[in-house]
Coordinates of C-alpha atoms in Angstrom, one line a residue:
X1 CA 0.0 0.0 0.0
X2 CA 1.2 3.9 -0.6
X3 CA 1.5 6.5 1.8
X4 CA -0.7 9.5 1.0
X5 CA 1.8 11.6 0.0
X6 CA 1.7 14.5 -2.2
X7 CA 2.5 13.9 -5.9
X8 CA 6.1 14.5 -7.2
X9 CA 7.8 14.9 -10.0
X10 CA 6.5 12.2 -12.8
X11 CA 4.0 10.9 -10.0
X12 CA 1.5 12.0 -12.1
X13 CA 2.2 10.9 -15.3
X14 CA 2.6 7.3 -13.5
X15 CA -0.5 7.3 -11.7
X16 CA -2.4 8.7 -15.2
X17 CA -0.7 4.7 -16.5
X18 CA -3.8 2.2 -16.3
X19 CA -3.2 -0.5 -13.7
X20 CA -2.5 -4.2 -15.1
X21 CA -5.8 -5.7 -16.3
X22 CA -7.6 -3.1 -16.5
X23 CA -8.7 -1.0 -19.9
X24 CA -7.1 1.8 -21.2
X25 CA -8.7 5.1 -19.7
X26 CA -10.3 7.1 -22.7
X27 CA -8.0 10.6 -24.0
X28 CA -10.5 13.2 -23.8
X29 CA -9.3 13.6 -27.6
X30 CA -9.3 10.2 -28.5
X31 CA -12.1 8.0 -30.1
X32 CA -14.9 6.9 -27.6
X33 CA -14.5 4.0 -25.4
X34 CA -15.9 0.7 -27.0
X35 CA -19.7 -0.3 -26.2
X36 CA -18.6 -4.1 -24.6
X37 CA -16.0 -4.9 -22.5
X38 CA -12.8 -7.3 -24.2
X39 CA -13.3 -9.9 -21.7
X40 CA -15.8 -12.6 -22.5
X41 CA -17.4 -13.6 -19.5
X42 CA -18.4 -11.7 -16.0
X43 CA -16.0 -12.7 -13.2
X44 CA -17.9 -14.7 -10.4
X45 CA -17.6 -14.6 -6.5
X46 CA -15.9 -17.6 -5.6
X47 CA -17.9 -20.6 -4.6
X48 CA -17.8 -22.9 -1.4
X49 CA -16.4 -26.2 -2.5
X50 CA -19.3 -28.7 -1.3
X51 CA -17.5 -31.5 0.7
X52 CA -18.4 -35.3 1.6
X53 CA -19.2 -34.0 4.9
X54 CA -21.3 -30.8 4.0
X55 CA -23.0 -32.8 1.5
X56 CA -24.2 -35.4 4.2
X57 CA -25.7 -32.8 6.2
X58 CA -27.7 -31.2 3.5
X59 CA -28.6 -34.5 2.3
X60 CA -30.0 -35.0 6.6
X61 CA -31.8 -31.8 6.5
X62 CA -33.6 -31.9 3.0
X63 CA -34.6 -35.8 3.9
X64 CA -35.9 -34.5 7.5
X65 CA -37.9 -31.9 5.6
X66 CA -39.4 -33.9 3.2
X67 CA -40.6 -36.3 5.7
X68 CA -42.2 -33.3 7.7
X69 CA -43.6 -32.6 4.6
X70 CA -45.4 -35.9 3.8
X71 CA -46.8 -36.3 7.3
X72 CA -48.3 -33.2 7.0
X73 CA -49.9 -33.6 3.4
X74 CA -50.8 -37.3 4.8
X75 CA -52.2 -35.8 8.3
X76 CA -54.2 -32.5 6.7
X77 CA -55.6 -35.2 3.9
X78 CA -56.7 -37.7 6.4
X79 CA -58.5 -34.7 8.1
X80 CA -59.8 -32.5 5.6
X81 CA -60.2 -35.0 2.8
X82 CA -59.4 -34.4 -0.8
X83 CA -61.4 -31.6 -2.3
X84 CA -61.4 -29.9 1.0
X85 CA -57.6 -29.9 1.0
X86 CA -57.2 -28.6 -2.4
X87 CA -59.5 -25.6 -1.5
X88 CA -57.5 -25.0 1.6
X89 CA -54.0 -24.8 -0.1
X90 CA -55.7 -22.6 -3.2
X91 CA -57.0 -20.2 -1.1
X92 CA -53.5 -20.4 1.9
X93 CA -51.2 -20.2 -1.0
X94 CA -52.4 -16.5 -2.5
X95 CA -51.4 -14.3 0.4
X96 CA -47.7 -16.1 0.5
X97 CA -46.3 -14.2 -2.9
X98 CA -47.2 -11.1 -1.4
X99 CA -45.9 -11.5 2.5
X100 CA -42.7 -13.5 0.7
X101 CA -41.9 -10.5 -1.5
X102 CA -42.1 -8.0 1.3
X103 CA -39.7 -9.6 3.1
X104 CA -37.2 -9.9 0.0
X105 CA -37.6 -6.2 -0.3
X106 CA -36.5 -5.8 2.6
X107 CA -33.6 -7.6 2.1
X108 CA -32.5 -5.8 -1.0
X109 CA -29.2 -4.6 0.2
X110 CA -27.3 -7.8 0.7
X111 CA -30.2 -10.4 -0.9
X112 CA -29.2 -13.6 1.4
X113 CA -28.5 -16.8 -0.4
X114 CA -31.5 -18.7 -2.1
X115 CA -30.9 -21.8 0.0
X116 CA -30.8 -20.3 3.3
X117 CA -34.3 -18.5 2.4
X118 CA -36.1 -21.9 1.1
X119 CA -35.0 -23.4 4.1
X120 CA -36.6 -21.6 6.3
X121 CA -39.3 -20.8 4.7
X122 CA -40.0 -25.1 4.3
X123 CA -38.7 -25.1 8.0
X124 CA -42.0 -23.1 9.1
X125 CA -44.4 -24.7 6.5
X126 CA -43.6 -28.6 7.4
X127 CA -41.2 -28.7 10.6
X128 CA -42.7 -26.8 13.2
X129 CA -46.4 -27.6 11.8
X130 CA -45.5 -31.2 12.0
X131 CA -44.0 -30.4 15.6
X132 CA -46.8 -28.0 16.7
X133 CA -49.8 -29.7 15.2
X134 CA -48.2 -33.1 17.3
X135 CA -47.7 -31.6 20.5
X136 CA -51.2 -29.2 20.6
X137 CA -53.5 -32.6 19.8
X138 CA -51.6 -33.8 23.0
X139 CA -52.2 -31.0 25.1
X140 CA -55.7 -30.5 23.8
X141 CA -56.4 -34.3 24.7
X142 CA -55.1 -33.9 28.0
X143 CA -57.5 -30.8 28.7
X144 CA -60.3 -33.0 27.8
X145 CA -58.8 -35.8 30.2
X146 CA -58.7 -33.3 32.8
X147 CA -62.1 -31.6 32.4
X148 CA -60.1 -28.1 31.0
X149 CA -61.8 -26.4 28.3
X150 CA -59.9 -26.8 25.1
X151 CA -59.1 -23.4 24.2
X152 CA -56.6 -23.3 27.2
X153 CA -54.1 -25.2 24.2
X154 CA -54.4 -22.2 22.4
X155 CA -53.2 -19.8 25.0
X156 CA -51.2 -22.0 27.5
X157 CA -49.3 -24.6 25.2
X158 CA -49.7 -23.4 21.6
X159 CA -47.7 -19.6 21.8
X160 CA -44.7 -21.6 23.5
X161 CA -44.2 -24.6 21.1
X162 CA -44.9 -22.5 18.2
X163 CA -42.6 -19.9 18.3
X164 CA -39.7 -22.2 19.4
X165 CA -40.8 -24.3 16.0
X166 CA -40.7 -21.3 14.0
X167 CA -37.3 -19.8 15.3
X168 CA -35.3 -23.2 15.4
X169 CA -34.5 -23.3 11.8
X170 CA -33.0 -19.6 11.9
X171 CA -31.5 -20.3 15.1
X172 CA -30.0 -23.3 13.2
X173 CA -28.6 -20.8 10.8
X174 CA -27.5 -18.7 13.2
X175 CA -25.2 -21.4 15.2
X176 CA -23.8 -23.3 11.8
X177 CA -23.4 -20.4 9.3
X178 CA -23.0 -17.1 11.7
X179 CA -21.2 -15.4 8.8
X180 CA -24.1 -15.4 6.6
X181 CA -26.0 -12.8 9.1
X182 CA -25.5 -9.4 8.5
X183 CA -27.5 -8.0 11.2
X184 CA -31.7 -7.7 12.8
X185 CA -32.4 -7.8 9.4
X186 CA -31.5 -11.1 8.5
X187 CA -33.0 -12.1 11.7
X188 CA -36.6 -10.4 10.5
X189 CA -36.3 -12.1 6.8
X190 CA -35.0 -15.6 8.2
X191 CA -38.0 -15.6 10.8
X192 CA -40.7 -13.6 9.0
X193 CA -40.0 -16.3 6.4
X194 CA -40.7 -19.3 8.5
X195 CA -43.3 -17.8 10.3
X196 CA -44.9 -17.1 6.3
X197 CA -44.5 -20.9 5.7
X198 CA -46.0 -22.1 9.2
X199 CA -48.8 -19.6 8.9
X200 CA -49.7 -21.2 5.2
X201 CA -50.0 -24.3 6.5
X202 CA -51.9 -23.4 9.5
X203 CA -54.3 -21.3 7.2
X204 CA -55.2 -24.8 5.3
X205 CA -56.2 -25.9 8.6
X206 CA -58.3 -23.2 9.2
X207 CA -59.6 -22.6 5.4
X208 CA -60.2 -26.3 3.9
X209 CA -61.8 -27.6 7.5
X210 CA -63.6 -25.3 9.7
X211 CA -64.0 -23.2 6.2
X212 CA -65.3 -25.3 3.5
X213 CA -65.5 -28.7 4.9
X214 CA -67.7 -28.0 7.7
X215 CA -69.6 -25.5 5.7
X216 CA -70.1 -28.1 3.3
X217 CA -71.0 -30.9 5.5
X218 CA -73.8 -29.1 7.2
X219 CA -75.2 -27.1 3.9
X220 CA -73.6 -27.9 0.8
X221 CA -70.9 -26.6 -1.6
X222 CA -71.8 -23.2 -1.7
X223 CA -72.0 -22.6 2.0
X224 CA -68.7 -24.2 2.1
X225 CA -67.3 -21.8 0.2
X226 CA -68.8 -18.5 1.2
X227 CA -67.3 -19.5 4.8
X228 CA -64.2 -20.2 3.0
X229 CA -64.3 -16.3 1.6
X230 CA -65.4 -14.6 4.9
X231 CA -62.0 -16.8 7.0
X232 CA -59.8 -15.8 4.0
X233 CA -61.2 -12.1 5.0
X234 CA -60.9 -12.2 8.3
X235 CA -58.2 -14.5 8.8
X236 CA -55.8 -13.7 5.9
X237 CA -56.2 -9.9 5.0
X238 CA -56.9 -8.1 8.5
X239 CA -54.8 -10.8 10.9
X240 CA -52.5 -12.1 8.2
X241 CA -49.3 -10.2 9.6
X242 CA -50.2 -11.9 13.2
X243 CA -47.5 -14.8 12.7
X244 CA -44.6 -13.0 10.7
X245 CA -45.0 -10.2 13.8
X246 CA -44.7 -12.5 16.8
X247 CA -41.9 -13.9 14.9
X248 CA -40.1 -11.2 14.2
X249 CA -39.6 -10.4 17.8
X250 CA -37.3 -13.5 17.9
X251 CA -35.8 -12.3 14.5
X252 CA -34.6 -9.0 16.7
X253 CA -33.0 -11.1 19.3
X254 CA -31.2 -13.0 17.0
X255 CA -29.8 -10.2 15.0
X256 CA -28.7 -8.6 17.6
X257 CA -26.8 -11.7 18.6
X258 CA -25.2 -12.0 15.3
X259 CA -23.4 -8.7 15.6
X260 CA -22.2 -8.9 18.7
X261 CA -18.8 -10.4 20.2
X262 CA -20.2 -10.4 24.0
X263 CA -21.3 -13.6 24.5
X264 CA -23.8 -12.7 27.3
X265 CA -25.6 -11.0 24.6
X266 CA -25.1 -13.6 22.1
X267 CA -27.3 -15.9 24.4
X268 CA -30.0 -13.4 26.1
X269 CA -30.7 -11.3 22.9
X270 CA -32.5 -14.3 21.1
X271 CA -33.9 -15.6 24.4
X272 CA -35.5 -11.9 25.3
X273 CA -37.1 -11.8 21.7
X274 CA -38.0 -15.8 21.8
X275 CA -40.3 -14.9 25.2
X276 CA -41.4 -11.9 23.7
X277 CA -42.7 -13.5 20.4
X278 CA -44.6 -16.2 23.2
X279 CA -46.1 -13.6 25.2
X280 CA -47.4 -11.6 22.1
X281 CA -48.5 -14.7 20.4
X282 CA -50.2 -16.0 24.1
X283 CA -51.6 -12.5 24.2
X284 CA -53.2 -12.5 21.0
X285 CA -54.9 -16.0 21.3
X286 CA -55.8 -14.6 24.8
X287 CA -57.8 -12.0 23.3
X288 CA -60.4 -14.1 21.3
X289 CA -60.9 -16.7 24.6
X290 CA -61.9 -14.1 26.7
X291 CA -64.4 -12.3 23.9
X292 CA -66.3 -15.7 23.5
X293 CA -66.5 -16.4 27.2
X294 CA -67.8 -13.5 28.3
X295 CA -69.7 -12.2 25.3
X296 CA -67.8 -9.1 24.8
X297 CA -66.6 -8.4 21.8
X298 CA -65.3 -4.7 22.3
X299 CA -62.4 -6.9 24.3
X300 CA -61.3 -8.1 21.1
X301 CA -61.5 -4.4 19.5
X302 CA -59.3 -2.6 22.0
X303 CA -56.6 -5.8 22.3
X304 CA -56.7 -5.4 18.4
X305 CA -56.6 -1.6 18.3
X306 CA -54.6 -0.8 21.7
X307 CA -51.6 -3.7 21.1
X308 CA -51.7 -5.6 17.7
X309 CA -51.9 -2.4 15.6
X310 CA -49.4 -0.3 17.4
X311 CA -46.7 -3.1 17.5
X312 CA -47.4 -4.1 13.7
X313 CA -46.8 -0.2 12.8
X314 CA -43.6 -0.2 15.5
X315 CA -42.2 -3.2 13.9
X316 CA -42.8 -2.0 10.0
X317 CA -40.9 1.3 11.2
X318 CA -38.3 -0.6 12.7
X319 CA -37.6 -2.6 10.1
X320 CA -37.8 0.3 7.4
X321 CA -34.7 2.5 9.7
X322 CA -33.0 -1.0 9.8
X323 CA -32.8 -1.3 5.7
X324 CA -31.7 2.4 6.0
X325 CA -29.3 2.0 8.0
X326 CA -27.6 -1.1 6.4
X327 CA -27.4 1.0 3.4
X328 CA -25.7 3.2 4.7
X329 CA -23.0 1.0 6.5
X330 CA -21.0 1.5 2.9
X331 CA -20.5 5.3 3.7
X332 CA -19.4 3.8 7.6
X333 CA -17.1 1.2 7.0
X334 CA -15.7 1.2 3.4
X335 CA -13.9 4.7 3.6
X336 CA -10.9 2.7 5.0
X337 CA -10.4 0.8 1.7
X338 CA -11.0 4.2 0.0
X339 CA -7.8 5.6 2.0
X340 CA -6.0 2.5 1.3
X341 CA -6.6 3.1 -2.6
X342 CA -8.8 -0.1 -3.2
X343 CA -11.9 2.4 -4.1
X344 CA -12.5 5.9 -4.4
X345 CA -14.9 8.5 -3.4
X346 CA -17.7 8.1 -5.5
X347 CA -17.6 4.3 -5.7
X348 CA -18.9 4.5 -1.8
X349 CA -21.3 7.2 -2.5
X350 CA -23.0 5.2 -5.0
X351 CA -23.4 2.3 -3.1
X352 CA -25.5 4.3 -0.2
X353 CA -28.5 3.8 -1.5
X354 CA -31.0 1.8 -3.6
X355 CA -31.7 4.9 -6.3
X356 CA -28.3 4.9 -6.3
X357 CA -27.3 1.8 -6.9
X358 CA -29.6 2.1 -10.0
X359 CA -28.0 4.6 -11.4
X360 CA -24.5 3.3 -11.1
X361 CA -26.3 0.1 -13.0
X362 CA -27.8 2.4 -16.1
X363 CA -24.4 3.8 -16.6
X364 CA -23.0 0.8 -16.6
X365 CA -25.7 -0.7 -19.0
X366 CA -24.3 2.5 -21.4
X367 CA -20.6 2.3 -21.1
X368 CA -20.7 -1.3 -21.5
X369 CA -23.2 -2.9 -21.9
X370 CA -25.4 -6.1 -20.6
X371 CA -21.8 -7.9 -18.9
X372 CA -21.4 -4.1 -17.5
X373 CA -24.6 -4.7 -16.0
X374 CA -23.7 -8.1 -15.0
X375 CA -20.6 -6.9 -13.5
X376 CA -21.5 -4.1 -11.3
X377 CA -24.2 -5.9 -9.8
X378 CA -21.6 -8.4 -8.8
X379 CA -19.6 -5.4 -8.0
X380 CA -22.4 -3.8 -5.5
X381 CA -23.1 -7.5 -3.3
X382 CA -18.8 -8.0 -3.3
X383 CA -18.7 -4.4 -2.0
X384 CA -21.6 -4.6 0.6
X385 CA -20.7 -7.9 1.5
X386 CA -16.6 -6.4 2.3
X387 CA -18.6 -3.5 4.3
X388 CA -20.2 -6.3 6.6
X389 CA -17.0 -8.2 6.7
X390 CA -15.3 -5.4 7.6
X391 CA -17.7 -4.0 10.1
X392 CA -17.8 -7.4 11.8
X393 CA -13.7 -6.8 12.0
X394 CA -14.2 -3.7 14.0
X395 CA -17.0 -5.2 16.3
X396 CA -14.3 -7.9 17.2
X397 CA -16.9 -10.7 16.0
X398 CA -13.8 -12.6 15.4
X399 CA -11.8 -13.9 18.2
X400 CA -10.0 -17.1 17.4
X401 CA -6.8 -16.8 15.3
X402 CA -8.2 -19.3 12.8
X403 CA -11.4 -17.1 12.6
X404 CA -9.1 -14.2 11.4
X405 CA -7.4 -15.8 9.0
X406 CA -10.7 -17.0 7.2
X407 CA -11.7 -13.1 7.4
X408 CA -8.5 -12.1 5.9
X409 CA -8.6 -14.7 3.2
X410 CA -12.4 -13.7 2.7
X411 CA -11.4 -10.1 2.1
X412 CA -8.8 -10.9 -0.2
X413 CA -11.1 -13.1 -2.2
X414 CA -13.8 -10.1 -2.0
X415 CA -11.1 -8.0 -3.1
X416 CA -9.9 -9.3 -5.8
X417 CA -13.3 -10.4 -7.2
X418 CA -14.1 -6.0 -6.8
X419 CA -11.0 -5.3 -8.6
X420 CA -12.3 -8.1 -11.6
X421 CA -15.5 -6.7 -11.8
X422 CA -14.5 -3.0 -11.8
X423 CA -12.1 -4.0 -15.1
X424 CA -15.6 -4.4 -16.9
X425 CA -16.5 -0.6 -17.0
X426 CA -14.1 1.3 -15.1
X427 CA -12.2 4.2 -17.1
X428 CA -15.0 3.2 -20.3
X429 CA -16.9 6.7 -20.1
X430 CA -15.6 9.2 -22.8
X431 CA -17.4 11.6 -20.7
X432 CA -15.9 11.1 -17.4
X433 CA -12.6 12.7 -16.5
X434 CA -9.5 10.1 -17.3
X435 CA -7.8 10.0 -14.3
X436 CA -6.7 7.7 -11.4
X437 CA -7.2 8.0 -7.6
X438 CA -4.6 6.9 -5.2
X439 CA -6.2 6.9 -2.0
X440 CA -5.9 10.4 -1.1
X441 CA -6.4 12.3 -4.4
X442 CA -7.2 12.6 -8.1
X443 CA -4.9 12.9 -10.6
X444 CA -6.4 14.0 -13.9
X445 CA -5.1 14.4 -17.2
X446 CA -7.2 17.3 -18.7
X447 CA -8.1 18.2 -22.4
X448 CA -5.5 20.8 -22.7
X449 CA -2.5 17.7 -22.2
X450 CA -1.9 18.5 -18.1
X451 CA -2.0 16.3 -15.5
X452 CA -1.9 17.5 -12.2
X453 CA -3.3 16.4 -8.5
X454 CA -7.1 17.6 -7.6
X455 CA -8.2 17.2 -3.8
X456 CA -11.5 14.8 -3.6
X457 CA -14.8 17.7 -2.6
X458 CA -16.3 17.2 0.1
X459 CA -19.0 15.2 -1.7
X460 CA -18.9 13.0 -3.8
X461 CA -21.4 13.5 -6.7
X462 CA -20.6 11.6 -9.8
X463 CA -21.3 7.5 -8.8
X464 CA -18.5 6.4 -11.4
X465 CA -15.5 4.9 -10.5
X466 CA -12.0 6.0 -11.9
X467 CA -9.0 3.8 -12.6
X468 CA -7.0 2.6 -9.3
X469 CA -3.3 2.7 -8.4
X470 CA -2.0 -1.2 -8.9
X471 CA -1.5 -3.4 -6.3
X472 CA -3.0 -1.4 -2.6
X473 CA -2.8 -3.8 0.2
X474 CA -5.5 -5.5 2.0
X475 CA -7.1 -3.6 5.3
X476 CA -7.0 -7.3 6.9
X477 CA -6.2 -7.1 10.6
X478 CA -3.3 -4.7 10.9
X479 CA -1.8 -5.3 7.6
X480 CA 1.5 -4.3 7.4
X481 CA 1.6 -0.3 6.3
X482 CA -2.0 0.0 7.8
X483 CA -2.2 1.9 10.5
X484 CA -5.9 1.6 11.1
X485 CA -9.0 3.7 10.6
X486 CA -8.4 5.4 14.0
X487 CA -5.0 7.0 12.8
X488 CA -5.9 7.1 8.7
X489 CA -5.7 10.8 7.3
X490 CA -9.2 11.6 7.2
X491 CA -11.4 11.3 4.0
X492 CA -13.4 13.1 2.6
X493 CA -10.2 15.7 3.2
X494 CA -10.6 18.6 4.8
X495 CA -10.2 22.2 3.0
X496 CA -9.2 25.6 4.6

């Protein structure tokens, strides 16, 4: 890595030299920069190499799954019966696309992998159903056995075994693949999407048999399915966010956890949100026991109106600062690879936002085309996913020696697969200045033949990145000429 010195004699006209593999910066007189990039293909991030080992686990956990799976289809058939059944999962299944994108909206920042998000979505639809439905048709049987009204399964027993079902996939996650969580976000995606699955299933219950088939047992088809419409009403579009918002308080406590390196907090952050999702899950079934035994329904009215609907809108606005917030983490964390000449000023500006991030994308659909595309979306996740990496560095997340070294190589990989990327539209725009930044400043060669040193403003306000100097070192842990963000010269640079 270079100091941030000033520029020198013939400094300039070394730093205006494009870095090896990247293309040749454009002469302001010169003929315009081709419309594709030379290189045929767009750079990947590297993959996980799937072992023996690895591969018997996933082989466990998609088998244990799938079994879940077929005693639930086999348990809601023998129930509900055929036609029933397909009614149910029709009418469960159109509310999922919609809660399902939400969540991935949410997520747009750092979009976790597609595996990890099937998961727990099938976690919540077949494993904790299969586990709930099992342990509730014990407890409701031993109510009976006792003399207890029934509904005491739905307030005393159901809250508790549910919300442990629904958060043991992403706590799963959590404890075998720690690196993959970037926050509360995660923790509100993972868990609002295994509370999504659980709730479908659980809306089959309620739709196909105490909708359609007891309708149509007592009155016939059409009965059957007008009480199929008024649960999909009441049930689905005023109360469908009950499942995904008890959940979510669990989601909290695990994110929280993830981002932490005290371990106290590791283990009573996702125990604090796992009791809170019970108590606001008991609460809510609490609220329709007491309006049917004692005949009043405004008690159903205020506990809607005075708890439901105030969390719901807390948790929404929660979760909406939290998808700020991780945007912004780029402007945060990934000025110290700016200093250390790995990006430059605008590069982090453009990443700070979503409209942003659109715009860097058009421009680099017009410099170079569909692979320039390609390659700076690939250039945005390497970039936000070295921002979390490195914010995790400065948190201390990583305390074992063999945990650094997997977060140094991880960085170099991220690194390099940036710098690959970058070669696929950086220095392409005949309109942008040809220039190189070295960590500290711009050094531009202008139309009139001069090159000299320009200071970087105070903000940065064209998203296009300019050519690097070669070979800046690695942040890493204490890298050797890197004296930390604490002592860095600061950037954006001060003027008089």
């Amino acid at each position: 890595m270079r100091p941030n010195q000033p520029a020198v004699d013939g400094y300039a006209d070394r730093m205006a030299d494009t870095p090896p593999g990247s293309p040749l910066p454009p002469s302001p007189a010169g003929p315009p920069a081709p419309a594709a990039p030379p290189v045929a293909e767009t750079p990947r991030m590297p993959l996980r190499r799937l072992g023996w080992r690895r591969f018997l686990v996933l082989a466990g956990v998609v088998l244990f799954i799938a079994a879940c799976a077929v005693f639930m289809v086999f348990t809601l058939g023998q129930s509900l019966g055929a036609q029933a059944l397909l009614i149910g999962v029709v009418a469960a299944i159109l509310p999922v696309p919609v809660l399902v994108g939400c969540f991935l909206w949410l997520d747009r920042y750092e979009p976790e992998p597609l595996k990890y998000l099937i998961f727990c979505f099938a976690w919540g639809a077949f494993v904790s159903t299969a586990a709930s439905l099992t342990v509730n048709d014990f407890a409701a049987n031993r109510f009976a056995d006792w003399g207890l009204p029934s509904a005491l399964t739905g307030v005393l027993v159901a809250p508790f075994i549910e919300e442990l079902t629904k958060a043991l996939g992403p706590i799963l996650l959590l404890v075998f693949r720690r690196r993959e969580w970037s926050g509360i976000t995660d923790g509100l995606v993972y868990c609002g999407l295994s509370a999504v699955g659980f709730a479908m299933v659980e809306n089959i219950l309620y739709l196909g048999g105490l909708g359609y088939a007891s309708g149509a047992d007592r009155y016939g088809p059409a009965t059957g399915i007008q009480q199929v419409i008024a649960i999909f009403i009441l049930r689905i579009l005023l109360f469908g966010f009950a499942h995904p918002l008890f959940t979510s308080m669990t989601g909290v406590g695990l994110g929280i956890a993830s981002r932490t390196a005290d371990r106290r907090i590791r283990v009573l952050a996702p125990i604090a949100g796992l009791l809170l999702a019970m108590m606001l899950h008991g609460t809510w079934n609490l609220l329709p026991t007491l309006t049917q035994a004692t005949g009043e329904a405004v008690i159903m009215l205020y506990g809607f109106l005075g708890l439901m609907v105030p969390v719901f809108f807390g948790t929404v606005g929660l979760a909406l600062w939290l998808r700020a917030w991780e945007g912004r983490l780029t402007e945060r964390v990934l000025p110290d690879y700016v200093r250390a000449g790995w990006l430059s000023p605008p590069e982090v500006a453009a990443l700070s936002s979503l409209g942003r991030r659109h715009a860097a994308r058009s421009w680099a659909r017009r410099v170079a085309g569909d692979a320039g595309v390609r390659a700076m979306r690939g250039y945005q996740s390497a970039a936000t996913r070295l921002a979390l990496l490195r914010d995790g560095t400065l948190r201390g997340l990583d305390r074992k020696p063999a945990d650094q070294e997997r977060t140094a190589r991880e960085e170099r990989e991220l690194l390099d697969a940036i710098s690959a990327y970058r070669t696929f539209f950086v220095g392409r725009d005949p309109q942008a200045p040809a220039g190189v930044w070295d960590g500290s400043r711009y050094h531009l060669r202008f139309p009139d033949g001069t090159q000299r040193p320009v200071d970087a403003p105070h903000e940065p306000v064209v998203p296009i990145p300019v050519v690097l100097a070669p070979a800046p070192a690695p942040v890493g842990y204490a890298a050797p000429g890197w004296p930390g963000p604490r002592s860095a010269p600061p950037w954006p640079p001060t003027h008089p």
